[in-house]
PDB file of C-alpha atoms in Angstrom:
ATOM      1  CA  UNK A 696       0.000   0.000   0.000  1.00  0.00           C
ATOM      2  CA  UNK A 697       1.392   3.413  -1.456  1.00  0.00           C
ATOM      3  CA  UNK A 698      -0.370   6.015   0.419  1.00  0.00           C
ATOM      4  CA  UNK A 699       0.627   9.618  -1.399  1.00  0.00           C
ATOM      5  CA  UNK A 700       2.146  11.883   0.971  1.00  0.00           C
ATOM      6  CA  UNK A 701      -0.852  14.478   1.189  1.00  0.00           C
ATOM      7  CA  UNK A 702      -2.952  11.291   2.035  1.00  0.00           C
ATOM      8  CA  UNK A 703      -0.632  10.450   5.389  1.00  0.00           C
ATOM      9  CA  UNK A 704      -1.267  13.864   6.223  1.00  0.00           C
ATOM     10  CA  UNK A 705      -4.888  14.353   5.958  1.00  0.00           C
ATOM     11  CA  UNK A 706      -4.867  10.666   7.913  1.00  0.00           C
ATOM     12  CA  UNK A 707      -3.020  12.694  10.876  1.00  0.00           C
ATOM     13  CA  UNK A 708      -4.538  15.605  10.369  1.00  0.00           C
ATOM     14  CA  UNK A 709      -8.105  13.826  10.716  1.00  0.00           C
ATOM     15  CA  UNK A 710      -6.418  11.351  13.317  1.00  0.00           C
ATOM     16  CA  UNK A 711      -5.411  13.964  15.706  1.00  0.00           C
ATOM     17  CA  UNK A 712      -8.917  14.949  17.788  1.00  0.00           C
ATOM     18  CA  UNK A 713      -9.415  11.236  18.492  1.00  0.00           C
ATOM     19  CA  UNK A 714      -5.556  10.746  20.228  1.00  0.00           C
ATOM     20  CA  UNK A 715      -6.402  14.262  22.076  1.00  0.00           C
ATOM     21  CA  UNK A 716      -9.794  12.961  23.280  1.00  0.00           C
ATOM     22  CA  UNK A 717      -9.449   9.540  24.914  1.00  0.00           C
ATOM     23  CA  UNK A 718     -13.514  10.319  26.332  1.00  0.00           C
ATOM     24  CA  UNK A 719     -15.035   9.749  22.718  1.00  0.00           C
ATOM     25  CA  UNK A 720     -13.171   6.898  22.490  1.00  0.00           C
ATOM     26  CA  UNK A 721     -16.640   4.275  23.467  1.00  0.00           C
ATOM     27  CA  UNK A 722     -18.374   6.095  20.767  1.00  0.00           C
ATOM     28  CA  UNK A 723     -16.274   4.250  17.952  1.00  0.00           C
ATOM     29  CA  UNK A 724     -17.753   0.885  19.637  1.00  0.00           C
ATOM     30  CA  UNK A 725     -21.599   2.646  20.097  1.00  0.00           C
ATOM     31  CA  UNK A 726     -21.234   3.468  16.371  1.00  0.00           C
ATOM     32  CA  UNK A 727     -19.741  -0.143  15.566  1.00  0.00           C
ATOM     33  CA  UNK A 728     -22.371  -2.230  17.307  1.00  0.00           C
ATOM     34  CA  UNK A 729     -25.493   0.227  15.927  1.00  0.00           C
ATOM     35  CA  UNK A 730     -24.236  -0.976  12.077  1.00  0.00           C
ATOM     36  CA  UNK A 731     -23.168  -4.620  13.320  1.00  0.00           C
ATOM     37  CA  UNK A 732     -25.133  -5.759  16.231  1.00  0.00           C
ATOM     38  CA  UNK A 733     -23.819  -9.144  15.064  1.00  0.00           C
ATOM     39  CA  UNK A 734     -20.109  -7.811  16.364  1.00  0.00           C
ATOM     40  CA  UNK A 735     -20.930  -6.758  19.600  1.00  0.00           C
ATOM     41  CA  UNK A 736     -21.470 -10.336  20.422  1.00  0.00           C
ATOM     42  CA  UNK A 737     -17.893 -11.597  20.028  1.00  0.00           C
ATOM     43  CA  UNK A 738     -17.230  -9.410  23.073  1.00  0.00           C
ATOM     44  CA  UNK A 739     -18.223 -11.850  26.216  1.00  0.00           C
ATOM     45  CA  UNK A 740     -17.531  -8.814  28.415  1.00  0.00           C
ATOM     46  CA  UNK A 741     -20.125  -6.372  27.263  1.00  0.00           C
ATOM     47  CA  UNK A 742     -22.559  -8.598  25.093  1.00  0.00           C
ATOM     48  CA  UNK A 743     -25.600  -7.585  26.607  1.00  0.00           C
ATOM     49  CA  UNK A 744     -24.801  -4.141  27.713  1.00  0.00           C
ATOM     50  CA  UNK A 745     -27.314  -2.028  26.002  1.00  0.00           C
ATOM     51  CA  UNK A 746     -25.902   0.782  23.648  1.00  0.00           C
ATOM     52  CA  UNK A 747     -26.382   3.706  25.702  1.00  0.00           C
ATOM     53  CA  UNK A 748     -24.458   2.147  28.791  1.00  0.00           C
ATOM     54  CA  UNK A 749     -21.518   1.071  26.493  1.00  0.00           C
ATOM     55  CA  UNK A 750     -19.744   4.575  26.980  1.00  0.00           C
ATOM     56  CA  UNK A 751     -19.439   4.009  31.025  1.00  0.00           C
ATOM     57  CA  UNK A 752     -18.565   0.295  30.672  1.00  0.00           C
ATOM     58  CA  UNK A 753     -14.857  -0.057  31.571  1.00  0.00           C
ATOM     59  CA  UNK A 754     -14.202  -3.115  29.269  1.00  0.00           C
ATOM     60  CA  UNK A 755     -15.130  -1.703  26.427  1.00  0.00           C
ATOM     61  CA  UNK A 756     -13.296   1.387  27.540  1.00  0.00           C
ATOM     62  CA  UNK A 757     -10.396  -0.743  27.754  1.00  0.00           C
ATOM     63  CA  UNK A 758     -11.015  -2.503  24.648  1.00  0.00           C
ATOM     64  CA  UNK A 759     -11.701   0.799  22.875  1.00  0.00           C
ATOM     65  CA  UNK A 760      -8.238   2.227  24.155  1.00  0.00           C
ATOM     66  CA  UNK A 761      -6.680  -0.826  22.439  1.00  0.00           C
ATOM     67  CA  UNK A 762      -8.203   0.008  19.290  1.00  0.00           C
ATOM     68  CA  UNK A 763      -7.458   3.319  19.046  1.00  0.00           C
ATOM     69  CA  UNK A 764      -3.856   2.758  20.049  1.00  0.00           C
ATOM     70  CA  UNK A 765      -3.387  -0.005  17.493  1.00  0.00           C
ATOM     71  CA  UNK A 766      -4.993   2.594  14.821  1.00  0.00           C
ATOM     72  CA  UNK A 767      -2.353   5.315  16.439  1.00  0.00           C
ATOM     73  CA  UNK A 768       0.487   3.366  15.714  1.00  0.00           C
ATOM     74  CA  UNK A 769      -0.520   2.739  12.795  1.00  0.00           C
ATOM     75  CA  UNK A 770      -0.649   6.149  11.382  1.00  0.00           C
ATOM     76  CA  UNK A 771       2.918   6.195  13.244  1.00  0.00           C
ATOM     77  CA  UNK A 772       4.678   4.191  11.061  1.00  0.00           C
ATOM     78  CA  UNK A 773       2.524   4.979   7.549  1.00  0.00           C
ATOM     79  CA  UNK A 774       5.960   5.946   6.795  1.00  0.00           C
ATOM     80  CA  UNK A 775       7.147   2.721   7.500  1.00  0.00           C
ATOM     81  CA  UNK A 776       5.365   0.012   6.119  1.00  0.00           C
ATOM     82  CA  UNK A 777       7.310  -3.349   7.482  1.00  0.00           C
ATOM     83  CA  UNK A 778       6.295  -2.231  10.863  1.00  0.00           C
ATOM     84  CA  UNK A 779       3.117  -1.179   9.921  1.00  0.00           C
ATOM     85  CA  UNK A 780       2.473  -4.384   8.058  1.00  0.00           C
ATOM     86  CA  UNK A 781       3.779  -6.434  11.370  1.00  0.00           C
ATOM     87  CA  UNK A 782       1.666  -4.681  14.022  1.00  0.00           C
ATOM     88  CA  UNK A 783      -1.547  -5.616  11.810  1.00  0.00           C
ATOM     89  CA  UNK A 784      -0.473  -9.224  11.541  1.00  0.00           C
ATOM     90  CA  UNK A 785      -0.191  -9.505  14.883  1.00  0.00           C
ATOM     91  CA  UNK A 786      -3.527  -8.527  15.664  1.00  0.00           C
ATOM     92  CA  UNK A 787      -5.174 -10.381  12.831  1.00  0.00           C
ATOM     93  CA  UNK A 788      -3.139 -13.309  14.680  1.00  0.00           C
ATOM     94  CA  UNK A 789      -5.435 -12.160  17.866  1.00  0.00           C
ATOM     95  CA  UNK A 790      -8.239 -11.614  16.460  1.00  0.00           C
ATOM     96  CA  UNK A 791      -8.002 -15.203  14.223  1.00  0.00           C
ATOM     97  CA  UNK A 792      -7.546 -16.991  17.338  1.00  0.00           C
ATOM     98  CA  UNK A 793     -11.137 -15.819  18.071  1.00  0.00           C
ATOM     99  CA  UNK A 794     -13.008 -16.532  14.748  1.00  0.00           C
ATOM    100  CA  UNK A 795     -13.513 -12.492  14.155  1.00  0.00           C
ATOM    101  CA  UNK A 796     -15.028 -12.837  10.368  1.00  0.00           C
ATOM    102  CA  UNK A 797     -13.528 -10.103   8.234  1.00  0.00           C
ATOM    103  CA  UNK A 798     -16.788  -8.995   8.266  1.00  0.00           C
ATOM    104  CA  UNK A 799     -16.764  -7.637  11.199  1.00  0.00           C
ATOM    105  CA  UNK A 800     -13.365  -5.617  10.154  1.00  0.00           C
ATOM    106  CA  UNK A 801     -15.197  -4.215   7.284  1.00  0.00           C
ATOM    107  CA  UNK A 802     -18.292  -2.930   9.172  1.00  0.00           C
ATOM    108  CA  UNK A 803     -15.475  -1.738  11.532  1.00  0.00           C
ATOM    109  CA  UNK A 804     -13.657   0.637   8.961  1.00  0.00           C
ATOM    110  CA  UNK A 805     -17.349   2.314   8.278  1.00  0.00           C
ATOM    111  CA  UNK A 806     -17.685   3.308  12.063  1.00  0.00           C
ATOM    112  CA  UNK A 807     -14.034   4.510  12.158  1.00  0.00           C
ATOM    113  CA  UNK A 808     -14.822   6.593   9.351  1.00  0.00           C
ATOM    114  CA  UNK A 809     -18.324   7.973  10.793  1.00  0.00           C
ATOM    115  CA  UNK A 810     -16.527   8.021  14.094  1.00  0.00           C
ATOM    116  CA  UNK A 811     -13.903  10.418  12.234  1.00  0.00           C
ATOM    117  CA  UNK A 812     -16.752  12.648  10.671  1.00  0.00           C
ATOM    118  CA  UNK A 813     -17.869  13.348  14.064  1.00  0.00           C
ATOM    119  CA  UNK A 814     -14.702  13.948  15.643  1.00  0.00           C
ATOM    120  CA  UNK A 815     -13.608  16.535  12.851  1.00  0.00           C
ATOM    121  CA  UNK A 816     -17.036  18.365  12.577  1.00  0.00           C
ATOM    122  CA  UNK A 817     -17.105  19.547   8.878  1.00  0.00           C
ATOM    123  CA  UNK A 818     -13.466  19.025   8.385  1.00  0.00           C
ATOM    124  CA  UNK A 819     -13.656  15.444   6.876  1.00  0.00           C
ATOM    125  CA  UNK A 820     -14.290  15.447   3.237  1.00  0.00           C
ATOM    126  CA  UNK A 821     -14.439  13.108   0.315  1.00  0.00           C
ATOM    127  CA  UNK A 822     -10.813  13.824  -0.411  1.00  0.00           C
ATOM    128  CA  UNK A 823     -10.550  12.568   4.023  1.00  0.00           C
ATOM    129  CA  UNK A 824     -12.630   9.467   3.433  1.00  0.00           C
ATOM    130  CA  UNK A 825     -11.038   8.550   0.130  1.00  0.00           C
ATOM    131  CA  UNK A 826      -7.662   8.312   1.926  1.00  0.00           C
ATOM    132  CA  UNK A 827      -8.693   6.735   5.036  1.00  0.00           C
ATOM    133  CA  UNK A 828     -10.884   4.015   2.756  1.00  0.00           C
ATOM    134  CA  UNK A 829      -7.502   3.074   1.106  1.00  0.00           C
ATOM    135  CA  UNK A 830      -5.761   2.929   4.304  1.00  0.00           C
ATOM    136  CA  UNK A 831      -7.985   0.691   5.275  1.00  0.00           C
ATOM    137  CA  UNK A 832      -8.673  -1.373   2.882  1.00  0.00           C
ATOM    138  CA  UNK A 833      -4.855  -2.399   2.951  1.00  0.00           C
ATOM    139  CA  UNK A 834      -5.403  -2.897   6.800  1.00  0.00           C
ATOM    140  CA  UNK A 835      -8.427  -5.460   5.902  1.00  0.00           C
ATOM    141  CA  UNK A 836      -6.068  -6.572   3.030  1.00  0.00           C
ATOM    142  CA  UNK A 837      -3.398  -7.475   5.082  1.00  0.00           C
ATOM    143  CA  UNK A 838      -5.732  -9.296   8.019  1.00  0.00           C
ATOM    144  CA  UNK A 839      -6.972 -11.173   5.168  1.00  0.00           C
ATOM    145  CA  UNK A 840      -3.660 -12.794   4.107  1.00  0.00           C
ATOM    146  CA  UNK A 841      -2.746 -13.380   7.281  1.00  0.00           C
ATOM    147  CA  UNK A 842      -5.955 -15.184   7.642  1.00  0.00           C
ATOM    148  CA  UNK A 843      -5.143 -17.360   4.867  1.00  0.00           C
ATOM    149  CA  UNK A 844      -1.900 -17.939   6.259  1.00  0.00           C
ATOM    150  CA  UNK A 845      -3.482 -19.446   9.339  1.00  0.00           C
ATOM    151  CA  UNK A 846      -5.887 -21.125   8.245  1.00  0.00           C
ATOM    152  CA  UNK A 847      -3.461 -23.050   5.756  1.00  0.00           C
ATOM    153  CA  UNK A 848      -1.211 -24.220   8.939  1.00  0.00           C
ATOM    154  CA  UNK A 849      -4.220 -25.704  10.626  1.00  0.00           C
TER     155      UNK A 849
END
């Protein structure tokens, strides 16, 4: 994945209010489990915790921090796409252990980018979501093969 230059900089441009505002961080999963209820039941912790108490639950808090620090360091090393590549391995390794469909990482890259329209109010444009869809979709990409890669050692 070739991201242009201007596109890395819109993504940490956009990125920024979300690492400065670790309070909004639930909403990403309140988002995420209104367009995938189906998701929302791979997570033991919180599976029947209704929507609007999702924000106050300290699991998902947790779980949410994890997210958004994966997707931080992330946008760290755009610039560096070995490490970039090896951090989303591992946690398609994670996430493969638990039978997470890719799916679920699809319906997640929506939210983050409706999360993202929130958190930059007006600010996140077509030219925004076009660069954070690629991103993405070489995240899912890469989940994907290592997937495959798993599933062919079984």
């Amino acid at each position: 994945m070739a991201l242009l230059e201007s596109e890395a900089k819109l993504i940490r441009k956009t990125w920024a209010p979300v690492q400065s505002s670790k309070d909004s961080w639930p909403r990403l999963f309140v988002i995420f489990f209104s367009k995938a209820p189906e998701a929302q039941k791979k997570f033991k912790s919180f599976e029947s915790v209704p929507l609007s108490e999702l924000p106050a639950n300290k699991r998902l808090k947790a779980h949410a921090a994890s997210v958004v620090t994966l997707l931080s360091g992330i946008i760290d090393f755009l610039d560096d796409p070995e490490t970039m590549i090896e951090m989303i391995e591992n946690m398609a390794t994670r996430h493969h252990k638990r039978n997470i469909p890719i799916s679920i990482f699809n319906a997640l890259g929506e939210s983050v980018i409706d999360f993202l329209k929130e958190m930059n109010p007006g600010k996140f444009d077509d030219e925004a979501v076009a660069a954070w869809t690629k991103l993405y979709s070489a995240l899912v990409s890469v989940v994907k093969a290592e997937f495959e890669k798993l599933d062919n050692k079984k």
